[in-house]
Amino acid sequence: MSTTAELLKGAAELFPDEVVTSAHVRHFELPANAGRFALITLDNGFDHTKPTTFGPQSLANLNAAIDQVEAEAANGEIVGVGITGKPFIFAVGADLKGVELLKKHDEALAIGKGGHDVFKRLSALAVPTFAYYNGAAMGGGVEVGLHCTYRTVSKALPAFSLPEVFLGLVPGWGGCAILPNLIGAEKAVSVIIENSLNQNRQLKGKQVFELGIADAIFEGADFLEQSLVWTASVLKGEVSVDRAEVDRGEAWDQAVAKGRAIADSKVHGAAPGAYRALDIIEAAKDGDLQKGFDAEDQALADLIMGGELRSGIYAFNLVQKRGKRPAGAPDKSLARPVTKVGVVGAGLMASQLALLFLRRLEVPVVLTDIDQERVDKGVGYVHAEIEKLLGKGRINQDKANRLKGLVSGVLDKAEGFADADFIIEAVFEEMSVKQKVFAEVEAVAPAHAILATNTSSLSVSEMASKLQHPERVVGFHFFNPVAILPLLEIVRGEKTDDASLATAFGVAKKLKKTAVLTKDAPAFVVNRILTRFMGEIQNVIDEGTPVETAEKAIEPLGLPMSPLVLLELVGPAIGLHVSETLNRSFPERFKVSPNLKAVVEAGKRGFYVYKPENGFKPELDPEVAALLKQGDVVLTEEQVRDRVLDAVAQEIGLMLEEGVVAEAQDIDLCLITGAGWPFHLGGITPYLDREGVSERVNGKRFLAQGVASVPA
């Protein structure tokens, strides 16, 4: 058998570029003469912008630190051992860059085993051990603390999670086995499954304490000092830590069943991570931790060698790295300052945009519309949303007053926009209306002002074509709901200049949006792919396949909602409008569905009705069913899925040939951040590669082997 040190040395050789975390040991006397104490500090030598991670060499360093304190504990030289992190960061888990490099199952098994072998030594020391969660803790960072005897948490801790299931893994260094045995299965399922599958929801320090993960909570300012005072009291027997008894009966089984229902509703069996985690939690009911650790090792190794995890890491890197450095964006030094924003329109979309600009830029924002009632309604919406933020304690009264003072509404564009630097229109999606609005704005706006359009599908170049200065027009397409979906498609018209584009990207960054540069092509990225995707579903329904079969065919992808539920969210009228726009450009691939047209003309909001007696599950609306005129070609679920995926692969191939975006990575980034497509698909292109669709349709993969897949 290899020793832990040998295992980690072998793994470190596979990963020469690891950002190595040190484990410094220092000693001091605890308060109140409680004795000599050893404190291990995890630190990678960088500031908080580069969080501490565990790669193989980092684990080896922690292992060596434990060698030292183990000997001291055995010799009676210390009364306890603590572990904490550098300022603002405890530790954020395994180094995923190393995981991407693994090519063999036994290499992956060594990573799981290495982490367990090091961490579990903390619970085997001859003295009590303490984890002090001083800052962000995720994944392996949470788990190293779970192996300690006691834990404290900072009130200021901003983010604490076991995000592995979100990425396609399981908490594999003790999380699945220890956490349910510490706080009960129901709370553990909430942290491991539910939070992960809800867009990797984070816990704050207070929640960590309330869940029972931490035994004590202290203010951030003197967190470590207070933790050490508390540690001294525990070691002297002055404070006893009482934990709630874990229910190992029916409650445990119910919690696991609830977890499976959550996983089914979120990923429909498409990603195995959640199910493997639940299997381990289920088996941990008898409290046999070592059995749980062995199961974690196997699950980790299997998942690391699977496509979903590779896609998950790829997606995570897209959002964290590419999303922050947009491909093709001009030099940011060309960007001009924005000190006032104008919004043309005061409807719901325009009001949401006004609120976002106001909150993020904190500059004057002025709305205009065709009558005073609409203007007042738009400003009223913004005021009401600010009051909600105040009510939730997200902003204080001073900030609320200041923000309200910065937003105004006028009827006269000359009065509102004469000194605006950035003016965005959110009016009716009709070319002639938008051209008229831009002509009016250009006549009164300063020469340097950017004119942005929130169009979802119309040509930005055509919109700018009748202006004296088309070079300052840029597409700035948000996704609904504006406050939640991160994507912003920034569209370069034929004449858009670099300064205008750089300013648009600068504004996007301040708005905290993920900006992707796209060519001025019909419907840009997300709407073009979704319209082709939904169009193919609509085609098979029109040809004769039952609605239920067409919908169920897509379930194995694990999308956040079915196509027709998504159509309801978008609005059938908007869906129809975009399909008509694309039909004019690409009639051979984008049909206008007569059934969809009939649904819109009948004023229906979607295909489904939701009845309380059926648990609000979607049921085909009888009135819609009566409108449908179908042919007699009935496809199976598999045939529908092939048709739809082939259509999407073809469309993405054509978009890349046309240069709509720089690379396939940008398509994936758009689908993840603009349509909520899951990480386990990697957006979509890794899934199309993995299922052989790309080669079947286009004769080649979208991504090289080893990108979002196991290296050859």
XYZ file of C-alpha atoms in Angstrom:
712
model
C 0.000 0.000 0.000
C 1.225 3.502 -0.809
C 1.506 5.887 2.124
C -0.453 9.154 2.026
C 2.788 11.056 1.436
C 3.640 8.847 -1.575
C 0.109 9.170 -2.982
C 0.266 12.952 -2.763
C 3.790 13.122 -4.197
C 2.607 11.166 -7.249
C -0.432 13.396 -7.651
C 1.683 16.562 -7.311
C 3.888 15.405 -10.204
C 0.770 15.324 -12.432
C -0.012 18.920 -11.486
C 3.141 21.092 -11.720
C 1.227 24.427 -11.931
C -0.589 24.110 -8.608
C -0.978 27.314 -6.569
C 0.409 25.805 -3.390
C -1.145 26.431 0.017
C 1.187 26.455 3.022
C 0.119 25.197 6.446
C 2.024 27.350 8.962
C 2.163 26.102 12.567
C 2.619 28.608 15.388
C 2.360 28.142 19.126
C 1.145 30.366 21.940
C -0.364 30.249 25.404
C -4.159 30.300 25.422
C -5.977 32.911 27.567
C -6.804 32.138 31.219
C -3.801 29.797 31.561
C -5.592 27.146 29.520
C -2.302 25.816 28.128
C -0.027 25.802 25.078
C -1.870 25.672 21.754
C -0.871 24.989 18.138
C -2.586 26.987 15.358
C -2.331 25.909 11.719
C -2.970 28.751 9.216
C -3.799 27.884 5.605
C -2.299 30.497 3.258
C -1.311 30.432 -0.425
C 0.674 33.687 -0.162
C -1.777 35.749 -2.242
C -4.435 38.230 -1.093
C -8.139 37.361 -0.821
C -8.690 37.740 -4.588
C -6.891 34.382 -5.044
C -8.630 32.077 -2.548
C -6.761 29.236 -0.858
C -7.268 25.799 -2.442
C -6.149 22.206 -1.848
C -4.113 20.588 -4.593
C -1.872 17.578 -3.919
C 1.152 19.604 -2.716
C -1.118 21.718 -0.493
C -2.541 18.542 1.078
C 1.024 17.290 1.568
C 1.887 20.540 3.381
C -1.119 20.151 5.691
C -0.139 16.503 6.237
C 3.361 17.596 7.314
C 1.902 20.197 9.694
C -0.287 17.472 11.236
C 2.829 15.249 11.602
C 4.324 18.006 13.756
C 1.280 18.688 15.983
C 0.518 14.964 16.292
C 3.946 14.391 17.847
C 3.505 17.424 20.131
C 0.060 16.210 21.230
C 1.340 12.696 21.896
C 4.165 14.138 24.022
C 1.782 16.290 26.043
C 3.371 19.521 24.753
C 0.066 21.075 23.585
C -3.540 21.036 24.829
C -5.243 21.546 21.465
C -4.873 22.300 17.751
C -6.705 24.961 15.725
C -6.966 25.522 11.989
C -7.845 28.817 10.294
C -7.286 30.753 7.069
C -5.702 33.942 5.781
C -7.704 37.217 5.986
C -11.223 36.883 4.435
C -10.618 33.292 3.269
C -10.680 30.014 5.176
C -10.276 27.675 2.163
C -12.411 27.034 -0.919
C -11.770 23.365 -1.592
C -9.995 21.213 -4.136
C -8.028 22.900 -6.905
C -10.198 22.149 -9.950
C -7.368 22.878 -12.404
C -5.706 19.718 -11.126
C -8.897 17.671 -11.525
C -9.065 18.629 -15.226
C -5.630 17.059 -15.814
C -6.531 13.592 -14.495
C -6.719 10.924 -17.193
C -7.120 7.661 -15.245
C -9.537 6.294 -12.654
C -6.750 5.366 -10.204
C -5.335 8.923 -10.360
C -8.793 10.256 -9.481
C -9.111 7.702 -6.665
C -5.787 8.902 -5.222
C -7.127 12.484 -4.968
C -10.148 11.347 -2.950
C -8.113 9.049 -0.760
C -5.363 11.633 -0.228
C -7.820 14.242 1.044
C -9.492 11.782 3.408
C -6.218 10.423 4.749
C -4.996 13.924 5.636
C -8.246 15.398 6.992
C -9.262 12.471 9.173
C -5.963 12.701 11.081
C -7.412 15.872 12.670
C -10.099 13.843 14.428
C -7.580 11.214 15.550
C -5.189 13.530 17.426
C -4.635 12.996 21.152
C -6.008 16.507 21.848
C -9.222 18.311 20.765
C -9.135 20.121 17.412
C -10.859 23.388 16.476
C -11.743 24.869 13.079
C -12.113 28.655 12.988
C -14.121 29.547 9.864
C -12.855 33.139 9.575
C -13.823 33.719 5.922
C -15.140 32.091 2.741
C -15.267 28.299 3.088
C -16.380 25.953 0.339
C -16.073 22.280 -0.538
C -12.894 20.831 0.943
C -12.518 24.008 3.018
C -15.795 23.210 4.796
C -14.845 19.518 5.045
C -11.458 19.994 6.706
C -13.350 21.793 9.487
C -15.938 18.992 9.747
C -13.135 16.606 10.755
C -12.334 18.792 13.788
C -13.849 18.318 17.248
C -15.296 21.858 17.410
C -16.001 24.726 14.997
C -16.515 28.481 15.319
C -17.723 30.824 12.571
C -17.401 34.542 11.886
C -20.592 36.632 11.666
C -18.903 38.379 8.736
C -18.394 35.138 6.755
C -19.963 35.883 3.317
C -20.024 32.473 1.646
C -20.067 28.908 2.973
C -21.160 25.939 0.872
C -20.650 22.415 -0.346
C -21.010 23.253 -4.072
C -19.794 19.943 -5.489
C -23.191 18.686 -6.725
C -23.605 21.973 -8.637
C -20.398 21.140 -10.535
C -21.174 17.443 -11.026
C -19.249 15.992 -8.058
C -20.065 14.919 -4.506
C -18.612 16.421 -1.311
C -15.908 13.777 -1.305
C -13.609 14.553 1.623
C -16.077 13.783 4.393
C -19.019 16.078 3.609
C -21.561 13.413 2.647
C -20.649 11.158 5.585
C -19.963 13.615 8.437
C -22.470 16.430 7.839
C -25.684 14.342 8.205
C -24.183 12.709 11.299
C -23.470 16.167 12.741
C -26.676 18.120 11.942
C -29.119 15.428 10.761
C -29.996 14.223 7.284
C -32.648 16.859 6.537
C -30.344 19.853 7.081
C -27.459 18.056 5.343
C -29.613 17.370 2.251
C -30.551 21.057 2.223
C -26.866 22.125 2.231
C -25.481 19.411 -0.090
C -28.328 18.986 -2.610
C -30.874 21.801 -2.436
C -28.485 24.776 -2.111
C -26.133 23.359 -4.754
C -28.901 22.817 -7.287
C -30.331 26.295 -6.610
C -27.515 28.011 -8.531
C -24.975 27.164 -5.796
C -26.710 29.153 -3.056
C -24.308 30.256 -0.286
C -24.795 30.307 3.492
C -23.763 33.261 5.661
C -22.021 32.897 9.038
C -25.260 33.208 11.031
C -26.891 30.367 9.044
C -23.829 28.136 9.544
C -24.252 28.589 13.300
C -28.044 28.163 13.270
C -27.762 24.909 11.293
C -25.478 23.536 14.010
C -22.428 23.227 11.747
C -20.549 25.694 13.997
C -20.674 25.521 17.797
C -20.111 29.254 18.393
C -20.300 32.509 16.416
C -18.289 35.722 16.921
C -18.000 39.180 15.353
C -15.651 39.468 12.366
C -13.483 42.269 13.822
C -11.922 40.183 16.623
C -13.057 36.752 15.477
C -9.861 34.819 16.115
C -9.257 36.385 19.558
C -12.825 35.582 20.671
C -12.549 32.053 19.244
C -9.397 31.464 21.283
C -11.041 32.770 24.485
C -13.930 30.354 23.804
C -11.450 27.528 23.054
C -9.779 28.112 26.418
C -13.187 27.899 28.160
C -13.997 24.633 26.371
C -10.634 23.081 27.219
C -10.983 24.117 30.886
C -14.478 22.598 31.025
C -16.167 25.956 31.661
C -18.170 25.728 28.420
C -19.783 22.501 27.309
C -20.938 22.096 23.716
C -24.352 20.482 23.449
C -25.478 19.267 20.042
C -28.978 18.160 19.105
C -29.411 14.406 18.845
C -29.575 13.187 15.256
C -32.777 11.361 14.251
C -31.636 8.131 12.587
C -35.160 6.817 12.039
C -37.811 7.659 9.485
C -36.742 11.332 9.337
C -33.439 10.258 7.751
C -35.205 8.243 5.026
C -37.663 11.086 4.374
C -34.783 13.558 3.998
C -33.095 11.340 1.383
C -36.413 10.900 -0.477
C -36.911 14.681 -0.446
C -33.376 15.090 -1.843
C -34.163 12.695 -4.710
C -37.339 14.658 -5.512
C -35.324 17.903 -5.594
C -32.697 16.307 -7.862
C -35.401 14.937 -10.182
C -37.066 18.342 -10.461
C -33.762 20.098 -11.195
C -31.733 17.689 -13.356
C -34.252 14.931 -14.294
C -31.592 12.248 -13.811
C -29.295 13.973 -16.334
C -26.376 14.563 -13.926
C -25.310 11.775 -11.552
C -23.632 13.867 -8.806
C -26.744 14.557 -6.708
C -27.848 10.922 -6.805
C -24.412 9.606 -5.803
C -24.302 12.102 -2.900
C -27.754 10.939 -1.740
C -26.675 7.277 -1.893
C -23.774 8.088 0.464
C -26.007 10.102 2.831
C -28.473 7.204 2.853
C -25.703 4.741 3.727
C -24.301 7.081 6.449
C -27.422 6.503 8.580
C -25.634 3.959 10.784
C -22.860 6.467 11.614
C -20.025 4.340 10.108
C -17.846 7.194 8.848
C -15.069 5.081 7.318
C -17.600 3.230 5.170
C -18.886 6.647 4.080
C -15.362 7.866 3.260
C -14.714 4.793 1.098
C -17.982 5.408 -0.780
C -16.987 9.081 -1.270
C -13.634 7.984 -2.762
C -15.361 5.709 -5.289
C -17.986 8.316 -6.211
C -15.332 11.006 -6.661
C -13.213 8.819 -8.921
C -16.195 7.728 -11.049
C -17.497 11.292 -11.423
C -14.070 12.810 -12.140
C -13.833 10.420 -15.095
C -17.327 11.367 -16.329
C -18.350 13.983 -18.885
C -20.759 15.874 -16.626
C -18.042 16.938 -14.178
C -15.666 17.977 -16.972
C -18.513 20.019 -18.456
C -19.269 21.460 -15.018
C -15.672 22.611 -14.481
C -15.566 24.014 -18.024
C -18.794 25.949 -17.361
C -17.492 27.191 -14.012
C -14.295 28.454 -15.677
C -16.296 30.157 -18.444
C -18.358 32.099 -15.914
C -15.445 32.899 -13.588
C -12.761 33.677 -16.177
C -13.999 34.198 -19.738
C -17.089 35.992 -18.425
C -14.838 38.534 -16.712
C -12.542 39.036 -19.731
C -14.847 39.196 -22.773
C -13.347 37.922 -26.029
C -12.975 40.653 -28.672
C -13.726 43.616 -26.381
C -11.728 46.775 -27.314
C -9.073 48.224 -25.002
C -10.834 49.502 -21.892
C -8.760 52.712 -21.949
C -10.959 53.838 -24.890
C -14.093 53.839 -22.715
C -15.674 57.194 -21.905
C -17.101 58.088 -18.468
C -20.852 57.761 -17.926
C -22.238 60.353 -15.496
C -25.905 60.352 -16.573
C -28.139 57.701 -18.164
C -31.255 58.190 -20.285
C -33.914 55.499 -20.754
C -36.399 55.769 -23.631
C -39.598 54.097 -22.515
C -41.079 53.627 -19.034
C -42.708 50.197 -19.369
C -41.688 47.202 -17.254
C -38.450 46.408 -19.147
C -37.391 50.075 -19.257
C -38.179 50.497 -15.539
C -36.120 47.396 -14.673
C -33.220 48.841 -16.684
C -33.543 52.222 -14.952
C -33.408 50.517 -11.540
C -30.317 48.494 -12.501
C -28.401 51.531 -13.844
C -29.381 53.506 -10.769
C -28.264 50.847 -8.275
C -24.987 49.958 -9.955
C -23.823 53.300 -11.386
C -25.400 55.608 -8.786
C -25.684 58.430 -11.358
C -28.781 60.412 -12.454
C -31.186 58.275 -14.524
C -34.001 59.901 -16.492
C -36.926 58.072 -18.140
C -39.077 59.413 -20.981
C -42.275 58.105 -22.582
C -45.200 59.316 -24.693
C -47.404 60.522 -21.833
C -47.058 61.668 -18.215
C -49.024 58.713 -16.818
C -46.482 56.218 -18.231
C -43.532 58.297 -17.044
C -44.985 58.505 -13.522
C -45.648 54.770 -13.505
C -42.029 54.036 -14.506
C -40.540 56.319 -11.830
C -43.057 54.922 -9.329
C -41.868 51.363 -10.073
C -38.245 52.342 -9.356
C -39.231 54.081 -6.104
C -41.248 51.048 -4.974
C -38.317 48.691 -5.655
C -35.974 50.957 -3.647
C -38.485 50.851 -0.761
C -38.418 47.021 -0.947
C -34.601 47.038 -0.688
C -34.867 49.362 2.318
C -37.475 47.109 3.927
C -35.211 44.066 3.536
C -32.271 45.942 5.087
C -30.254 45.741 1.838
C -29.779 49.555 1.848
C -30.133 52.199 4.567
C -32.459 55.223 4.604
C -29.748 57.647 3.403
C -28.957 55.437 0.405
C -32.675 55.016 -0.371
C -33.208 58.799 -0.309
C -30.148 59.361 -2.508
C -31.214 56.769 -5.100
C -34.766 58.130 -5.239
C -33.358 61.613 -5.749
C -31.288 60.403 -8.712
C -34.215 59.016 -10.757
C -36.600 61.284 -12.637
C -39.007 61.243 -15.574
C -39.752 63.827 -18.267
C -41.789 63.965 -21.472
C -39.333 66.192 -23.334
C -36.308 64.237 -24.605
C -34.366 67.498 -25.119
C -34.787 68.336 -21.444
C -33.973 64.809 -20.275
C -31.084 63.814 -22.537
C -29.159 67.041 -23.286
C -26.389 66.048 -20.858
C -26.727 62.231 -20.883
C -23.683 60.085 -21.737
C -25.487 56.779 -22.276
C -29.057 56.496 -23.627
C -30.798 53.142 -23.967
C -34.118 52.490 -25.687
C -36.556 49.809 -24.543
C -39.562 50.546 -26.781
C -41.754 48.359 -28.996
C -39.817 45.744 -31.012
C -40.505 47.281 -34.431
C -37.747 48.631 -36.704
C -39.593 51.807 -37.785
C -40.435 52.685 -34.141
C -36.845 52.210 -33.012
C -35.435 54.225 -35.949
C -37.823 57.081 -35.158
C -36.817 57.049 -31.470
C -33.099 57.114 -32.313
C -33.586 60.015 -34.769
C -35.338 61.992 -32.018
C -32.632 61.146 -29.460
C -29.743 61.963 -31.814
C -31.216 65.437 -32.407
C -30.981 66.350 -28.693
C -28.200 64.171 -27.206
C -24.584 65.326 -26.817
C -22.206 64.307 -29.620
C -20.337 61.818 -27.419
C -23.431 60.007 -26.038
C -23.770 56.269 -26.670
C -27.102 55.234 -28.192
C -27.881 51.690 -27.024
C -30.738 49.418 -28.074
C -32.181 46.610 -25.989
C -33.504 44.865 -29.116
C -33.714 41.083 -28.848
C -33.614 40.285 -32.557
C -33.573 43.312 -34.888
C -30.552 44.543 -36.870
C -28.543 47.155 -34.964
C -26.906 48.327 -38.229
C -30.277 48.921 -39.877
C -31.479 50.746 -36.776
C -28.461 53.080 -37.007
C -28.480 53.418 -40.800
C -30.434 56.691 -41.002
C -28.473 58.514 -38.288
C -25.736 61.105 -38.838
C -23.492 59.226 -36.375
C -24.208 55.484 -36.670
C -20.788 54.789 -35.112
C -22.151 55.435 -31.616
C -25.016 52.922 -31.795
C -24.514 49.632 -29.965
C -26.732 46.639 -29.148
C -27.150 46.170 -25.404
C -29.474 43.192 -25.034
C -30.535 42.229 -21.504
C -32.402 39.086 -20.480
C -35.519 38.951 -18.366
C -35.661 39.146 -15.375
C -32.986 41.839 -15.668
C -31.982 41.702 -11.990
C -31.363 37.943 -12.069
C -29.979 36.791 -15.438
C -26.333 37.889 -15.768
C -25.952 37.902 -19.568
C -25.661 41.058 -21.631
C -25.221 40.527 -25.397
C -23.239 43.513 -26.661
C -23.787 43.847 -30.398
C -21.366 45.607 -32.718
C -23.168 47.221 -35.654
C -21.409 47.595 -39.025
C -20.318 51.148 -38.151
C -19.987 50.950 -34.330
C -16.608 52.416 -33.351
C -14.186 51.084 -30.728
C -14.768 53.925 -28.240
C -18.535 53.319 -28.192
C -18.021 49.584 -27.838
C -15.413 50.031 -25.076
C -17.817 52.339 -23.212
C -20.586 49.725 -23.518
C -18.289 47.045 -22.049
C -17.225 49.437 -19.274
C -20.871 50.066 -18.358
C -21.614 46.305 -18.483
C -18.827 45.670 -15.982
C -20.203 48.310 -13.595
C -23.653 46.726 -13.979
C -21.984 43.427 -12.859
C -23.194 41.692 -16.015
C -21.478 38.984 -18.049
C -20.908 40.704 -21.391
C -20.403 38.732 -24.613
C -19.533 40.462 -27.882
C -21.710 39.367 -30.786
C -21.882 40.236 -34.454
C -24.987 42.029 -35.709
C -26.693 38.839 -36.898
C -30.432 38.013 -36.638
C -31.480 37.389 -32.974
C -27.782 37.399 -31.926
C -26.946 34.299 -29.807
C -29.411 33.085 -27.176
C -32.645 33.899 -28.994
C -31.374 32.390 -32.224
C -30.446 29.088 -30.567
C -33.570 28.963 -28.387
C -35.807 29.786 -31.361
C -34.249 26.974 -33.403
C -34.524 24.633 -30.407
C -38.150 25.573 -29.632
C -38.962 25.759 -33.350
C -37.985 22.128 -33.838
C -40.189 21.104 -30.880
C -43.024 23.119 -32.435
C -42.387 21.486 -35.837
C -42.714 17.941 -34.482
C -45.933 18.933 -32.653
C -47.310 20.501 -35.860
C -46.397 17.338 -37.800
C -48.355 15.118 -35.377
C -46.286 14.165 -32.315
C -48.293 14.593 -29.064
C -47.315 17.657 -26.997
C -46.422 15.474 -23.983
C -44.030 13.292 -26.024
C -42.294 16.333 -27.522
C -41.837 17.884 -24.072
C -40.642 14.676 -22.361
C -38.106 14.050 -25.127
C -35.933 16.889 -23.795
C -36.001 15.842 -20.113
C -32.711 13.872 -20.305
C -30.849 17.166 -20.865
C -31.860 18.317 -17.373
C -32.842 21.832 -18.491
C -34.293 24.201 -15.877
C -37.739 24.065 -17.524
C -39.459 22.325 -20.413
C -39.638 24.120 -23.801
C -43.338 25.024 -23.596
C -43.031 26.258 -19.994
C -40.136 28.422 -21.209
C -42.341 29.705 -24.057
C -44.891 30.737 -21.421
C -42.210 32.641 -19.507
C -40.957 34.418 -22.639
C -44.502 35.007 -23.869
C -45.913 33.259 -26.985
C -46.237 36.631 -28.791
C -42.522 37.394 -28.315
C -41.627 33.827 -29.339
C -43.708 34.241 -32.481
C -42.166 37.647 -33.246
C -38.591 36.288 -32.973
C -39.454 33.255 -35.135
C -40.931 35.608 -37.776
C -37.758 37.750 -37.681
C -35.560 34.670 -38.142
C -37.889 33.237 -40.790
C -37.283 36.367 -42.890
C -33.509 35.805 -42.651
C -33.335 31.987 -42.778
C -36.675 30.667 -44.155
C -35.279 27.199 -44.846
C -34.469 26.573 -41.133
C -36.903 28.761 -39.191
C -40.566 28.073 -39.858
C -43.411 30.106 -38.402
C -45.684 27.600 -36.663
C -49.365 28.009 -37.609
C -50.286 26.483 -34.248
C -48.182 29.011 -32.333
C -49.787 31.767 -34.406
C -53.253 30.443 -33.506
C -52.333 30.372 -29.780
C -51.149 33.999 -29.949
C -54.188 35.149 -31.935
C -56.467 33.496 -29.364
C -54.754 35.628 -26.694
C -53.443 32.578 -24.801
C -50.518 33.074 -22.405
C -49.204 29.568 -23.030
C -50.085 25.956 -23.786
C -50.806 24.939 -20.202
C -53.217 25.462 -17.339
C -52.272 24.910 -13.694
C -54.948 23.587 -11.331
C -54.601 23.385 -7.534
C -56.303 19.954 -7.476
C -53.461 18.631 -9.676
C -50.743 20.194 -7.526
C -50.300 23.022 -10.086
C -48.607 20.625 -12.533
C -48.778 21.799 -16.157
C -51.751 20.329 -18.061
C -52.502 21.001 -21.730
C -55.145 23.740 -21.838
C -58.292 22.215 -23.467
C -58.837 25.484 -25.372
C -55.282 25.247 -26.784
C -55.776 21.544 -27.598
C -58.876 22.552 -29.617
C -56.813 25.091 -31.598
C -54.034 22.641 -32.545
C -54.062 21.339 -36.109
C -51.621 18.408 -36.339
C -50.439 16.108 -39.099
C -50.143 12.341 -38.771
C -46.346 11.903 -38.316
C -45.841 10.651 -34.752
C -42.230 10.450 -33.491
C -40.837 8.666 -30.432
C -39.122 10.641 -27.644
C -35.735 9.502 -28.945
C -36.526 10.622 -32.513
C -37.719 14.014 -31.232
C -34.546 14.427 -29.154
C -32.333 13.583 -32.146
C -34.217 16.069 -34.352
C -33.929 18.866 -31.803
C -30.253 18.268 -30.958
C -29.319 17.952 -34.640
C -31.028 21.282 -35.333
C -29.195 23.005 -32.458
C -25.820 21.542 -33.505
C -26.394 22.684 -37.096
C -27.364 26.212 -35.996
C -24.353 26.596 -33.693
C -22.056 25.348 -36.490
C -23.489 27.965 -38.867
C -23.218 30.728 -36.242
C -19.533 29.938 -35.696
C -18.939 29.926 -39.481
C -20.645 33.334 -39.702
C -18.493 34.666 -36.858
C -21.489 35.607 -34.691
C -19.176 35.074 -31.691
C -15.445 34.377 -31.386
C -15.653 30.710 -30.321
C -17.964 27.905 -29.180
C -17.061 28.900 -25.597
C -19.015 32.153 -26.058
C -22.123 30.246 -27.186
C -21.922 28.170 -23.994
C -21.322 31.214 -21.805
C -24.424 32.859 -23.327
C -26.661 29.840 -22.722
C -25.469 29.409 -19.117
C -25.830 33.080 -18.144
C -28.721 34.117 -20.402
C -30.945 31.028 -20.465
C -29.915 29.258 -17.242
C -28.720 26.142 -19.087
C -27.015 23.833 -16.612
C -23.329 23.477 -15.833
C -23.486 19.694 -16.377
C -24.223 20.371 -20.079
C -21.354 22.884 -20.142
C -23.841 25.203 -21.828
C -24.503 22.890 -24.775
C -21.490 22.230 -27.017
C -19.727 19.781 -24.617
C -22.959 17.768 -24.425
C -23.325 17.736 -28.224
C -19.704 16.551 -28.475
C -20.186 13.923 -25.745
C -23.345 12.495 -27.366
C -21.747 12.348 -30.840
C -24.240 14.892 -32.249
C -21.568 17.405 -33.357
C -19.758 14.866 -35.524
C -23.013 13.424 -36.873
C -24.216 16.848 -38.011
C -21.070 18.901 -38.686
C -18.434 16.195 -39.146
C -16.322 17.515 -36.236
C -16.415 18.321 -32.527
C -17.003 21.870 -31.323
C -14.279 21.582 -28.663
C -10.938 19.768 -28.719
C -10.691 16.505 -26.756
C -9.696 17.407 -23.189
C -11.703 20.646 -23.225
C -14.831 19.867 -21.151
C -13.951 16.172 -21.518
C -11.398 13.667 -20.203
C -8.018 14.233 -21.939
C -7.115 11.585 -24.515
